[in-house]
Coordinates of C-alpha atoms in Angstrom, one line a residue:
M1 CA -16.9 -3.8 -22.8
H2 CA -15.7 -0.4 -24.1
L3 CA -18.2 1.7 -26.0
S4 CA -16.9 4.2 -28.6
H5 CA -17.9 7.8 -28.1
D6 CA -17.1 8.5 -31.8
A7 CA -20.0 9.7 -33.9
D8 CA -18.8 7.6 -36.8
S9 CA -18.7 4.3 -34.9
P10 CA -21.2 1.6 -36.1
A11 CA -24.3 0.8 -34.1
G12 CA -23.9 -1.6 -31.3
P13 CA -25.2 -5.2 -31.4
E14 CA -28.9 -5.7 -31.8
I15 CA -30.9 -6.1 -28.6
S16 CA -34.5 -6.9 -27.9
F17 CA -37.1 -4.4 -26.6
D18 CA -37.1 -6.3 -23.3
D19 CA -33.4 -5.7 -23.0
F20 CA -33.9 -2.0 -23.5
L21 CA -36.6 -2.0 -20.8
K22 CA -34.2 -3.4 -18.3
V23 CA -32.2 -0.1 -18.4
D24 CA -34.2 2.3 -16.2
I25 CA -33.4 5.8 -17.4
R26 CA -35.1 8.6 -15.4
V27 CA -35.1 12.4 -15.4
G28 CA -34.0 14.3 -12.3
T29 CA -33.1 17.8 -11.3
I30 CA -29.6 18.7 -10.1
V31 CA -30.0 20.1 -6.5
N32 CA -26.4 20.2 -5.5
V33 CA -23.0 20.4 -7.2
A34 CA -19.6 20.0 -5.5
P35 CA -16.1 19.8 -6.8
F36 CA -14.5 16.4 -6.8
P37 CA -10.7 17.0 -6.6
Q38 CA -10.0 13.4 -5.7
A39 CA -11.3 12.1 -9.1
R40 CA -8.7 10.9 -11.6
K41 CA -10.3 13.0 -14.3
P42 CA -12.0 16.4 -13.6
A43 CA -15.5 15.8 -12.3
Y44 CA -18.3 17.1 -10.1
Q45 CA -20.2 15.3 -7.4
L46 CA -23.9 15.8 -8.2
E47 CA -27.0 15.3 -6.1
I48 CA -30.0 14.7 -8.3
D49 CA -33.6 14.7 -7.2
F50 CA -35.6 12.0 -9.0
G51 CA -38.7 12.7 -6.8
G52 CA -41.0 10.0 -5.5
S53 CA -39.6 6.7 -4.2
L54 CA -36.2 7.3 -5.9
G55 CA -35.5 10.6 -4.0
V56 CA -32.1 12.2 -4.2
R57 CA -29.3 10.2 -5.6
K58 CA -25.6 11.0 -6.1
S59 CA -23.5 10.8 -9.2
S60 CA -19.9 11.6 -10.2
A61 CA -19.9 13.3 -13.6
Q62 CA -17.0 14.3 -15.8
I63 CA -18.7 17.4 -17.2
T64 CA -16.3 20.2 -16.0
E65 CA -15.2 21.2 -19.5
N66 CA -18.7 22.3 -20.6
Y67 CA -20.4 23.2 -17.3
A68 CA -19.8 25.4 -14.3
P69 CA -21.5 24.5 -11.1
D70 CA -23.9 27.4 -11.4
D71 CA -25.0 26.2 -14.9
L72 CA -26.0 22.9 -13.4
L73 CA -28.2 23.8 -10.4
G74 CA -31.8 23.3 -11.2
R75 CA -31.1 21.6 -14.6
Q76 CA -33.0 18.5 -15.5
I77 CA -30.8 15.6 -16.7
A78 CA -31.2 11.9 -17.6
A79 CA -29.5 9.1 -15.7
V80 CA -29.5 5.3 -15.4
V81 CA -30.9 4.6 -11.9
N82 CA -30.7 0.8 -11.8
F83 CA -27.0 0.2 -12.2
P84 CA -25.2 -1.0 -9.0
P85 CA -23.6 1.9 -7.0
R86 CA -20.0 2.5 -8.0
Q87 CA -17.3 3.5 -5.5
I88 CA -15.1 6.4 -6.9
G89 CA -12.5 7.2 -4.3
K90 CA -14.4 8.0 -1.1
F91 CA -17.5 8.9 -3.1
M92 CA -20.3 6.4 -3.9
S93 CA -21.9 7.2 -7.3
Q94 CA -25.5 5.8 -7.2
V95 CA -26.6 6.7 -10.8
L96 CA -25.0 7.1 -14.2
T97 CA -25.5 10.6 -15.6
L98 CA -26.0 10.4 -19.3
G99 CA -24.5 12.6 -22.0
F100 CA -23.0 12.7 -25.5
A101 CA -19.4 13.6 -26.6
D102 CA -19.0 17.0 -28.4
H103 CA -16.5 17.5 -31.2
Q104 CA -13.6 17.6 -28.7
G105 CA -14.8 14.5 -26.7
A106 CA -16.1 16.5 -23.7
V107 CA -19.6 15.6 -22.3
I108 CA -22.8 17.4 -23.2
L109 CA -25.6 16.3 -20.9
F110 CA -28.7 14.5 -22.1
S111 CA -31.8 16.4 -20.9
P112 CA -35.4 17.0 -22.0
D113 CA -36.0 20.1 -24.0
Q114 CA -39.1 20.9 -21.8
A115 CA -39.6 20.4 -18.1
V116 CA -41.0 17.0 -17.1
P117 CA -41.8 15.6 -13.7
N118 CA -38.8 14.3 -11.8
G119 CA -38.7 10.5 -12.0
S120 CA -40.2 10.4 -15.5
R121 CA -38.9 7.3 -17.3
L122 CA -37.4 7.3 -20.8
F123 CA -39.4 5.1 -23.2

């Protein structure tokens, strides 16, 4: 299934609240950023600390157009933590970092507007 990133696209199909609860979206703090030159599209390799039992997880994120590595360190972001890991080249992405498309289609990260505990779940 391909999801449109277009702001004018219609809402997706209706789901139940139980379906929503199956998607585990948590907040974590980016603790390491590395270039990912092997990726097909420009990306960073992120290490994100979700605290508690989740700990540090890795993610490949195509966010190079709007963020430099120094802008990302210490930043809290949201990610789906219960998708299966995905192999991207030699890198295993463990979580899906979330964002929205800007007017040019580049990613703007989804993050809380105030600090919250790492591992906090979206509800």
